[in-house]
CSV table of C-alpha atoms in Angstrom, one decimal:
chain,number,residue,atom,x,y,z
A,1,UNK,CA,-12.8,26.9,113.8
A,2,UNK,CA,-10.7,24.6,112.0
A,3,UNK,CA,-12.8,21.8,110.7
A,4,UNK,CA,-15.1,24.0,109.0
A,5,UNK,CA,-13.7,25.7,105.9
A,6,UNK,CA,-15.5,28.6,104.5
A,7,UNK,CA,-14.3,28.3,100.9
A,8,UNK,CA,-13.9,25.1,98.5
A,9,UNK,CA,-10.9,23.4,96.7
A,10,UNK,CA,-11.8,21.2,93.6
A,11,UNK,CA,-10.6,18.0,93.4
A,12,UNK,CA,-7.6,16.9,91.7
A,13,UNK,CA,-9.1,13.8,89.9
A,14,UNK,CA,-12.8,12.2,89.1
A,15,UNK,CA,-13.7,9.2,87.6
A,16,UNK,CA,-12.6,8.5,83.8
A,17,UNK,CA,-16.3,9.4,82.9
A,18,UNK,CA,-16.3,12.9,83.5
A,19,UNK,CA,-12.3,13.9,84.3
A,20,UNK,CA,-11.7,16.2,81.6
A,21,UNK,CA,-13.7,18.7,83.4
A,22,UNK,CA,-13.7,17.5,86.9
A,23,UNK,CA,-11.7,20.8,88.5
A,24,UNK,CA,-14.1,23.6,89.2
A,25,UNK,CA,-11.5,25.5,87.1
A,26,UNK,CA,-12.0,24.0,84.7
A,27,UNK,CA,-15.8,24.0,84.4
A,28,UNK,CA,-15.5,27.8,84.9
A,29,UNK,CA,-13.1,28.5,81.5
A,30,UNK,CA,-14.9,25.9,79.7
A,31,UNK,CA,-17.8,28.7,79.5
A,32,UNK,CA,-21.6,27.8,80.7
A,33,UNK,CA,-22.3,23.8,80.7
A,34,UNK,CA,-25.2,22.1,79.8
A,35,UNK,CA,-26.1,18.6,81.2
A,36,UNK,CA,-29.4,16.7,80.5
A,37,UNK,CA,-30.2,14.9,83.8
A,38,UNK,CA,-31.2,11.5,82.7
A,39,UNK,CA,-32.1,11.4,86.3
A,40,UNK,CA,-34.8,13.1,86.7
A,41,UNK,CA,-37.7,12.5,85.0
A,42,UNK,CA,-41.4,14.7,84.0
A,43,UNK,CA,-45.0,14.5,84.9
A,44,UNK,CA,-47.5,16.5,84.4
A,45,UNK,CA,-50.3,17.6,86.9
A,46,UNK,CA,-53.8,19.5,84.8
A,47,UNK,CA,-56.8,20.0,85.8
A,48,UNK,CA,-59.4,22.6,87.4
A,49,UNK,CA,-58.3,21.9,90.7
A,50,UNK,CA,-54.3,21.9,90.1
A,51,UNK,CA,-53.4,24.3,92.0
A,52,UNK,CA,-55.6,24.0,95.0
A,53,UNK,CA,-54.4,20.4,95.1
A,54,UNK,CA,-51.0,21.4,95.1
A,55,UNK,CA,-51.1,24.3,97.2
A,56,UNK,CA,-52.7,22.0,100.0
A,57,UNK,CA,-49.5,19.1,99.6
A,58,UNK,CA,-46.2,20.8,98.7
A,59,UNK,CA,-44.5,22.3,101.6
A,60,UNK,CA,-43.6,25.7,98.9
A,61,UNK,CA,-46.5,28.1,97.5
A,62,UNK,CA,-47.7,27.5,94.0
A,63,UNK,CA,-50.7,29.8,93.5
A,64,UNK,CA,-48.8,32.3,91.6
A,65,UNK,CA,-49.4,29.4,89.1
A,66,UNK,CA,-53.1,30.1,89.0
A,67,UNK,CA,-52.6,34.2,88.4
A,68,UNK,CA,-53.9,35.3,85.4
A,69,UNK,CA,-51.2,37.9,83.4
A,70,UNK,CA,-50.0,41.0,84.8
A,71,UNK,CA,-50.9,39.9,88.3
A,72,UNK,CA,-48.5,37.4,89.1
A,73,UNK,CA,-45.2,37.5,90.5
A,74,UNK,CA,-42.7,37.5,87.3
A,75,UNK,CA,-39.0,36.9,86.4
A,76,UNK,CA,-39.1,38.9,83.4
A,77,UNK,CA,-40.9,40.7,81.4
A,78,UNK,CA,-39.7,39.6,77.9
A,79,UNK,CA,-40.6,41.9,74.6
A,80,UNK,CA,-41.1,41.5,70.7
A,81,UNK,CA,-42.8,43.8,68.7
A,82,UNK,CA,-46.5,42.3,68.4
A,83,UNK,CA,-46.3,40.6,72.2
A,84,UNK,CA,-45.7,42.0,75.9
A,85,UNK,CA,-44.9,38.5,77.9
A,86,UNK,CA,-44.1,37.6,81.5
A,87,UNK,CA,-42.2,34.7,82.4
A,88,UNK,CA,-43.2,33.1,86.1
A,89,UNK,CA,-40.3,31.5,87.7
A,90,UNK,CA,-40.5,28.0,89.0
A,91,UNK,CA,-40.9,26.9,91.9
A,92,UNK,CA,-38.7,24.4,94.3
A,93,UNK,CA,-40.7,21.9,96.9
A,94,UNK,CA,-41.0,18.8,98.5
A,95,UNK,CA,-43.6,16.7,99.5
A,96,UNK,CA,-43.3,15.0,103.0
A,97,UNK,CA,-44.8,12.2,105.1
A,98,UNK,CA,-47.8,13.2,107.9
A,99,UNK,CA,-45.0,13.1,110.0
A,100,UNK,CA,-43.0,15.6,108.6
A,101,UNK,CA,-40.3,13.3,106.6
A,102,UNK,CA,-38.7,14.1,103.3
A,103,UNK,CA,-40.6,12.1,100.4
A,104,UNK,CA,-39.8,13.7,97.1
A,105,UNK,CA,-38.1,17.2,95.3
A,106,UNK,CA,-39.8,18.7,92.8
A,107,UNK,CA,-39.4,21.8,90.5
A,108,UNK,CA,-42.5,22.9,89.2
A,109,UNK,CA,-43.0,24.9,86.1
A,110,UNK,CA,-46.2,26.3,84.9
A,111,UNK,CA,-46.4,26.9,80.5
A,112,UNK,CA,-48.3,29.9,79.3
A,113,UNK,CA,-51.8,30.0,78.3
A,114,UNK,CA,-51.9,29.4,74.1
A,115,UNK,CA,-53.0,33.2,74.2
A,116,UNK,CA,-49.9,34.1,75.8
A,117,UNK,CA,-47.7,32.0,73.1
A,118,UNK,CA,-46.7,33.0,69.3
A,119,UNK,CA,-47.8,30.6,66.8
A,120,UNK,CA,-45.6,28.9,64.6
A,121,UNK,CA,-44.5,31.6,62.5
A,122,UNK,CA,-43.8,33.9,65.1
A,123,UNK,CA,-46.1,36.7,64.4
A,124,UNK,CA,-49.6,36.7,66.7
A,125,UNK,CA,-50.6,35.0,69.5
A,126,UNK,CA,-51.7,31.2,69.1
A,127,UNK,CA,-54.8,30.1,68.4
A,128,UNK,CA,-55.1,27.4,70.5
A,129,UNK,CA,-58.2,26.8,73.1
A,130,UNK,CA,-58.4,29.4,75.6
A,131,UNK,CA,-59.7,27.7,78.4
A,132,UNK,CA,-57.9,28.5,81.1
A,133,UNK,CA,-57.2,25.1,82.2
A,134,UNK,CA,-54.4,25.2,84.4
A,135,UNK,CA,-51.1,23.3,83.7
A,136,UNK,CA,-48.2,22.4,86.2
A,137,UNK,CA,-45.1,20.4,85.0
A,138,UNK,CA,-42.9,18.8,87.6
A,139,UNK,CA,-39.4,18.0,87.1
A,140,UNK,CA,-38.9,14.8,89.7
A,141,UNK,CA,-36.8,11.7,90.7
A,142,UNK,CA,-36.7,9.1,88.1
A,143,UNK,CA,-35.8,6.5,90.1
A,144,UNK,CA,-39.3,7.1,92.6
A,145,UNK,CA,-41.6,8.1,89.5
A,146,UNK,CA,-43.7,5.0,90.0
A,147,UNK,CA,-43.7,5.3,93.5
A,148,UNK,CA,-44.3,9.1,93.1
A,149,UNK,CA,-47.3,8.7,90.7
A,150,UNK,CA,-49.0,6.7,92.8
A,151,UNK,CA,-48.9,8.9,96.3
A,152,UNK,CA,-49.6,12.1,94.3
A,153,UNK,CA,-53.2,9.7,93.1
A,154,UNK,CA,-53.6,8.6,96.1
A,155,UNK,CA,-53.8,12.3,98.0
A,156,UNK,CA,-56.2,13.2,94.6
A,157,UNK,CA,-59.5,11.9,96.4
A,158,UNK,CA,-62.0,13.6,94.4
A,159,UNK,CA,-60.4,16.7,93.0
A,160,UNK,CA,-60.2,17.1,89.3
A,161,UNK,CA,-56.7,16.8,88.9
A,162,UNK,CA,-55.2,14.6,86.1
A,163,UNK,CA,-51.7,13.6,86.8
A,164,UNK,CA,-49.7,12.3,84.1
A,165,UNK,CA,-46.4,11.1,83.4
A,166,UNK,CA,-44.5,12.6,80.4
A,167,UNK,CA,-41.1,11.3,80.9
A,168,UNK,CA,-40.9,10.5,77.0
A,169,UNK,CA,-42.2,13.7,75.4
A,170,UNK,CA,-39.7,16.0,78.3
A,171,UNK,CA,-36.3,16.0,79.5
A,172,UNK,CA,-35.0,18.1,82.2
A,173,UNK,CA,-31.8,20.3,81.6
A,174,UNK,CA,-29.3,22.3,83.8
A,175,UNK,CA,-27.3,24.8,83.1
A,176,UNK,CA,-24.1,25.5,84.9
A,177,UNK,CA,-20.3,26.6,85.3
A,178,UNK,CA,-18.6,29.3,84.1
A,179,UNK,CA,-19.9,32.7,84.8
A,180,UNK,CA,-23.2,31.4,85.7
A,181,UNK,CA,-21.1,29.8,88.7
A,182,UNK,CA,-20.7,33.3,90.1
A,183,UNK,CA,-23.6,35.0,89.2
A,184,UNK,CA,-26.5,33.8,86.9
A,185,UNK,CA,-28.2,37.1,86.5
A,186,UNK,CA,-30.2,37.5,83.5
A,187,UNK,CA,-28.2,41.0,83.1
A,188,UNK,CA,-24.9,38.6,82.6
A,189,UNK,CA,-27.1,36.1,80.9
A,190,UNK,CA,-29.5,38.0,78.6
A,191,UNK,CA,-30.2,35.1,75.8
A,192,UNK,CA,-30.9,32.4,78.9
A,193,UNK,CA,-33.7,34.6,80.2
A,194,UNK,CA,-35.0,35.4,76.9
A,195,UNK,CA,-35.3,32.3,75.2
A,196,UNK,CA,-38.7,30.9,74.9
A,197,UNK,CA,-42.7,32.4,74.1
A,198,UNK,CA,-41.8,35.8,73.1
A,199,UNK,CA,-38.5,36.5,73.0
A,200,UNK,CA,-37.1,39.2,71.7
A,201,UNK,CA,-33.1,37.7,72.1
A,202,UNK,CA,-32.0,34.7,70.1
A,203,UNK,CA,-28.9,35.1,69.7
A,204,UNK,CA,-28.3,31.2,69.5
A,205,UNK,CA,-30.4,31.4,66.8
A,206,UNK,CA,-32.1,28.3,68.4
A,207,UNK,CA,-35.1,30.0,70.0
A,208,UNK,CA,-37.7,27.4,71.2
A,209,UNK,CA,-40.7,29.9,70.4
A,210,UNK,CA,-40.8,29.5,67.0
A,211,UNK,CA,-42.3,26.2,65.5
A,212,UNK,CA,-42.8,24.7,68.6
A,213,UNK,CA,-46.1,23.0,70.9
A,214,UNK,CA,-44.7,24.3,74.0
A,215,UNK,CA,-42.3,27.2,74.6
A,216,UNK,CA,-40.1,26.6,77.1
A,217,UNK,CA,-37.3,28.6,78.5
A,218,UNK,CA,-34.0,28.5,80.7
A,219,UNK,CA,-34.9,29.2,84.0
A,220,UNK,CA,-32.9,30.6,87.3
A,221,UNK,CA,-32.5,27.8,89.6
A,222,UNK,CA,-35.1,28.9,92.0
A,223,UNK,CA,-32.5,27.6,94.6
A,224,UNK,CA,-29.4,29.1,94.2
A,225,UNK,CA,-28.1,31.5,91.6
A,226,UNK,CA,-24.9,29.8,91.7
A,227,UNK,CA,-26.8,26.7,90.3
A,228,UNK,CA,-27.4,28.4,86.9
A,229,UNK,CA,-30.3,27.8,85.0
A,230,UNK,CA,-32.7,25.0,84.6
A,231,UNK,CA,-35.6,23.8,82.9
A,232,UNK,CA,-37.5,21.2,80.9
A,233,UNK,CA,-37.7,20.9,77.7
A,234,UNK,CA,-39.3,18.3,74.3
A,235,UNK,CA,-37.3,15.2,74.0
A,236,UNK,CA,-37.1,15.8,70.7
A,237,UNK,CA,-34.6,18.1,70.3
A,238,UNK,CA,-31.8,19.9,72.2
A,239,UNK,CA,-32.3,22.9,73.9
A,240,UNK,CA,-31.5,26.5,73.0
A,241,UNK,CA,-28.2,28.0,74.0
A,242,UNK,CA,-26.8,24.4,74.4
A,243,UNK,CA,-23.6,24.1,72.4
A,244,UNK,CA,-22.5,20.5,71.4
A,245,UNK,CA,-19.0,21.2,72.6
A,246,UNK,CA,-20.4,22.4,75.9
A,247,UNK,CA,-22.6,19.6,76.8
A,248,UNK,CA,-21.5,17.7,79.5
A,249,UNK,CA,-21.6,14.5,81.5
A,250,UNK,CA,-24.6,14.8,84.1
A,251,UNK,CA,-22.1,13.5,86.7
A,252,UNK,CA,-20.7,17.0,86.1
A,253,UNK,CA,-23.6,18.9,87.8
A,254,UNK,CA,-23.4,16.0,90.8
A,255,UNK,CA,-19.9,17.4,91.6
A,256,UNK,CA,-21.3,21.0,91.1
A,257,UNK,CA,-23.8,20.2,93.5
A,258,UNK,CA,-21.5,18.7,96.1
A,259,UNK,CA,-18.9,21.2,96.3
A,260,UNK,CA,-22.2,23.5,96.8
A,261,UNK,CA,-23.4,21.3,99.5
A,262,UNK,CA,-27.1,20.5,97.7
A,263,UNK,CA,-28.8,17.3,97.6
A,264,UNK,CA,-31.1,16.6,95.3
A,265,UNK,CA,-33.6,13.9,95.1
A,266,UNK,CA,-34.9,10.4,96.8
A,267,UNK,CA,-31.5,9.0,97.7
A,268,UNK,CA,-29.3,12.0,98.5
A,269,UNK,CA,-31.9,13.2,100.6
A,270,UNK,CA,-33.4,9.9,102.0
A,271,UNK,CA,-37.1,8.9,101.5
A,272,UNK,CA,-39.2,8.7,104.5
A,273,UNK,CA,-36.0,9.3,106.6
A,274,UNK,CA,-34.7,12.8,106.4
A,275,UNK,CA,-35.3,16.1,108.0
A,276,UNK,CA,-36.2,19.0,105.4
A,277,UNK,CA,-34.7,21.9,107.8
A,278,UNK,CA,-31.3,19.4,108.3
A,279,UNK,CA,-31.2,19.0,104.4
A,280,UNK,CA,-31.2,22.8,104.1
A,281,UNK,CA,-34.3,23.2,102.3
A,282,UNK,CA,-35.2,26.3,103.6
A,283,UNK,CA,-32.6,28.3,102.9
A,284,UNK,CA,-32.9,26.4,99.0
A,285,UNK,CA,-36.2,28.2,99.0
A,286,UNK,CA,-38.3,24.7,99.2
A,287,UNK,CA,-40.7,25.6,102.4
A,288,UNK,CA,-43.0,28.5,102.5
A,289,UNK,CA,-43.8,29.4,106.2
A,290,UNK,CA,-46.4,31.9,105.3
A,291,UNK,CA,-49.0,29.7,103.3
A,292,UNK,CA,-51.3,27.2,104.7
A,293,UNK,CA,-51.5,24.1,105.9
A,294,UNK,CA,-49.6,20.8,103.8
A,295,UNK,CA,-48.6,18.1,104.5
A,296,UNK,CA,-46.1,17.3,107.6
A,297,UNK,CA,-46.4,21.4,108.3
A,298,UNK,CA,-46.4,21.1,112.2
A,299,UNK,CA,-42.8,19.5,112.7
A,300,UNK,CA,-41.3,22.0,110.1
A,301,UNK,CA,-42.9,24.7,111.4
A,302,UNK,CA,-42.0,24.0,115.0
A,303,UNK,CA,-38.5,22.6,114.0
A,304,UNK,CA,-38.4,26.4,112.7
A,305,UNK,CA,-39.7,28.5,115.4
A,306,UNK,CA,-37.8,26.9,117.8
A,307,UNK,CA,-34.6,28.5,115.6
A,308,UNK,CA,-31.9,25.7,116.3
A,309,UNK,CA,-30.9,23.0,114.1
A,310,UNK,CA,-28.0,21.1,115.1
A,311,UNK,CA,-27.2,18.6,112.4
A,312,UNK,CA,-26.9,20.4,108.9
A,313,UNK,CA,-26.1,18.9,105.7
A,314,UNK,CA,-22.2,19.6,104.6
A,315,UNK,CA,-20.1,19.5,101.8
A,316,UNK,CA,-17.2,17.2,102.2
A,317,UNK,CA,-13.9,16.5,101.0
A,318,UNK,CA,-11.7,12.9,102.1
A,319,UNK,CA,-7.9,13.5,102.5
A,320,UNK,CA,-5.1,11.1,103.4
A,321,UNK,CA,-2.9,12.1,106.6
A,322,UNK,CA,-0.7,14.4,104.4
A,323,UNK,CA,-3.6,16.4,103.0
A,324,UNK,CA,-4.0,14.6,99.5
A,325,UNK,CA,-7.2,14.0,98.3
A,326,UNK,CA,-8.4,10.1,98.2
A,327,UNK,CA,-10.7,8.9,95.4
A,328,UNK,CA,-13.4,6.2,96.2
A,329,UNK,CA,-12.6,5.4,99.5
A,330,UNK,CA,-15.7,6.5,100.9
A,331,UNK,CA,-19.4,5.3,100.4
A,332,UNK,CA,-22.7,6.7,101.2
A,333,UNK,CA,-24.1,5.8,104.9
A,334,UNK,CA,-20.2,5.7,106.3
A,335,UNK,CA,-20.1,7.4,110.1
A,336,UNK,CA,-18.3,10.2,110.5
A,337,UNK,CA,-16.5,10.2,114.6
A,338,UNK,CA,-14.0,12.7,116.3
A,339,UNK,CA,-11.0,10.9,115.7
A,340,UNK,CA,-9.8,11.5,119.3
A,341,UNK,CA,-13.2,11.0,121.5
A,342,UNK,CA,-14.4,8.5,118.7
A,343,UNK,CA,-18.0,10.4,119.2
A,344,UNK,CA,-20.1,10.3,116.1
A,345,UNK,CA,-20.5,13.4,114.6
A,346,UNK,CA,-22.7,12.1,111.4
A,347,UNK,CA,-22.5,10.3,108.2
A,348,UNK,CA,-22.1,10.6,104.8
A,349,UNK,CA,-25.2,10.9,102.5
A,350,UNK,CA,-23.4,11.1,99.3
A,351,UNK,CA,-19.4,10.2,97.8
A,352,UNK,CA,-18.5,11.1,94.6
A,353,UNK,CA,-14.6,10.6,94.0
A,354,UNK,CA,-13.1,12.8,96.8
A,355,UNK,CA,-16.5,14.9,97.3
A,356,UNK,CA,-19.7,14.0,99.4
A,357,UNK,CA,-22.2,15.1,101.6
A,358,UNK,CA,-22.8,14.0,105.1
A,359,UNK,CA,-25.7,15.4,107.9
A,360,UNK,CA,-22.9,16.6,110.2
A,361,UNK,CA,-23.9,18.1,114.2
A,362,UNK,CA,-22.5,21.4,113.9
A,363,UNK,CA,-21.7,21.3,117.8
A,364,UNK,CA,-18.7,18.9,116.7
A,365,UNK,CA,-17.8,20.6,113.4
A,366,UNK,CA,-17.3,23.9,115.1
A,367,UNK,CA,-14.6,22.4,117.6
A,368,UNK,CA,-11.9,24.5,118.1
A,369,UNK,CA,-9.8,20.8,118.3
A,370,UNK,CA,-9.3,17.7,116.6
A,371,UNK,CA,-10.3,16.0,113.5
A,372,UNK,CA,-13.1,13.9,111.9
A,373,UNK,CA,-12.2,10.5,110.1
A,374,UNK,CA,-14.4,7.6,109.0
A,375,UNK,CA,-14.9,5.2,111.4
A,376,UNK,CA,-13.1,1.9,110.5
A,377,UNK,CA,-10.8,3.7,108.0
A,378,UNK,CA,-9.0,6.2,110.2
A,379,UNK,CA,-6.4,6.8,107.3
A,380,UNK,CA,-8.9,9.3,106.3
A,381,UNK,CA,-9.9,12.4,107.3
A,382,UNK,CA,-12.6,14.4,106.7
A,383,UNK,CA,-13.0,18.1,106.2
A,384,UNK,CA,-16.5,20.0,106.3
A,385,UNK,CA,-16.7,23.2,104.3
A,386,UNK,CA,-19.4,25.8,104.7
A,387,UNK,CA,-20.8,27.1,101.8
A,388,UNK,CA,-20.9,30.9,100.6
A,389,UNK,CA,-24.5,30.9,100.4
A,390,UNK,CA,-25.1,29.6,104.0
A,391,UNK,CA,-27.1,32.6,106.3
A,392,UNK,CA,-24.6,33.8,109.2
A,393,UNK,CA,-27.1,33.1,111.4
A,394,UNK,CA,-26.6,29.3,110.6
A,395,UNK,CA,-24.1,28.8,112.6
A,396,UNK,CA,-24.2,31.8,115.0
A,397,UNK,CA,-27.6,29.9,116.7
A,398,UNK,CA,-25.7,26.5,117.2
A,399,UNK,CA,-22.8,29.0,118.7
A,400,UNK,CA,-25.2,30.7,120.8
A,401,UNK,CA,-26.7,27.2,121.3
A,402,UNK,CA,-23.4,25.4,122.4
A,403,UNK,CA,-22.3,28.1,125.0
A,404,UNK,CA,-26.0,28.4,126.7
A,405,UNK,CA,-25.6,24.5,126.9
């Protein structure tokens, strides 16, 4: 196969913005990153009803959510001396159209119950109202929040759900680069999974459970370990564990993302346009195909069952003839074509510098032949790269696919 690379190169230049760290090595010996992703933004869903609501939209399972304490599916299981605590991880899904089209990403994070926190001082268990009123935060698109606000209310009918944005009291932060690259383990990263209600690591000295409303942690990327760590966190300060020397330009975590080959959001993955299972979102553990019925769940679950995919989203890489990398030659919705049939294979989704995405068919990626260019610009080629964390089985069906044909 020799348009389909199974490793990554990192580019050799990036916009001015972010070029002192544009090279992947260079992300890796500048230790963990931290970026906040002005992108995104926060809203927060509460209510009686929450996760019923939820549970019956979102293509992912959130009633882990609703679990009281040493019944739930946990991280962690973080200690201090006068309080036992489990962390839940978050959860990645999407919301989709009746049809079965990609609408919106969110990563949902659920804060513990006030008698689950420490009070300000650290030394017992809040004293806050014990009601049991479930709370769901949502880390989302910014640039759909209106948009985003209004379909979530509109699916609320009469369920006692409140949903709120809180874009100006949270930020959302990743976490990246370095060893978390390679493995983001809470064994190689103790103080990130121990920062927050209860910890009994701060080595930071920074620890967001003490004198705080709501204790929030770093979080695994409940896509891919090599993601790092995530969460959201009170405007008003900076996180724990982020350094000031180590925070970085959010166009940083884009080109992490791309040389990963994961789209994120309302214009990487297109509103109303793309297809969840072509976008990879089941193997970035967005769909659940064991809960119940949501929203658009009969063309995802027979796109499933019937096991072959044959367009996939790819990480990209633009070359001149010679091999060199070219900067900012490409943009978003350019086709990609066999440069010797002049067949279209796909088209790019997202360009950053010498990196992008594009929805590719596999069929033509996994020629044995040829090459792929941009049509119109045939001074550049294109190479497709298959990430590490891709299943085997990926590209085995569209193999198995191909020769049955």
């Amino acid at each position: 196969m020799r348009r389909i690379k199974p490793s990554l190169r990192s580019p050799k230049s990036i916009p001015s913005i972010f070029r002192a760290l544009h090279n992947q090595n260079d992300r890796s010996n500048a230790g963990p990153l931290a970026s906040q992703l002005k992108s995104r933004s926060v809203v927060r869903f509460s209510g009686p009803d929450t996760i019923k609501y939820l549970q019956g939209l979102l293509t992912n399972d959130v009633r882990k959510f609703g679990e009281p304490a040493g019944k739930r599916e946990k991280t962690s299981t973080l200690t201090t001396p006068n309080l036992p605590y489990e962390s839940v991880s978050p959860v990645y899904a999407a919301l989709l159209t009746p049809q079965g089209k990609f609408l919106y990403d969110l990563f949902l994070y659920a804060p513990p119950p006030p008698e689950e926190k420490l009070d300000r001082t650290g030394s017992g268990p809040s004293s806050g109202s014990h009601d049991r009123s479930v709370e769901v935060f949502a880390d989302v698109d910014g640039s759909v929040l209106d948009e985003l606000l209004h379909t979530f209310k509109k699916y609320r009918l009469r369920s006692k759900v409140e949903i709120e944005n809180v874009a100006e009291d949270f930020s959302c932060w990743q976490r990246f680069g370095g060893k978390l690259s390679e493995n983001s383990s809470s064994a190689e990263e103790p103080e990130a999974a121990a920062v927050g209600w209860g910890t009994g690591v701060d080595r930071a000295g920074m620890s967001a459970s003490h004198g705080n409303d709501v204790g929030w942690q770093w979080f695994k990327d409940p896509r891919l370990d090599c993601l790092g760590f995530r969460g959201i966190f009170k405007s008003s300060g900076i996180p724990p564990l982020v350094e000031a020397d180590k925070e970085t330009d959010e166009m940083n975590y884009l080109l992490c993302r791309l040389e990963q080959g994961v789209a994120e959001g309302s214009t990487e993955i297109p509103k109303g346009e793309a297809m969840p299972l072509e976008y990879n979102l089941a193997g970035l553990n967005a769909i659940s195909f064991d809960k119940g019925c949501y929203v658009g769940q009969e063309l995802i679950a027979r796109t499933h069952h019937r096991g072959v995919i044959r367009k996939r989203l790819l990480p990209l890489r633009f070359l001149d003839n010679r091999g060199n990398e070219l900067e900012q030659k490409v943009a978003p919705g350019s086709e990609v074509i066999d440069a010797e049939s002049g067949k279209k294979a796909g088209k790019v989704t997202t360009a950053l510098g010498c990196r992008g995405l594009g929805v590719l068919r596999l069929e033509e990626v996994l020629k044995e032949s040829g090459a792929l260019t941009i049509q119109g610009q045939e001074d550049v080629r294109v190479e497709a790269t298959r990430p590490n964390w891709w299943p085997a089985e990926w590209l085995q069906e569209n193999q198995q696919h191909s020769v049955a044909a």
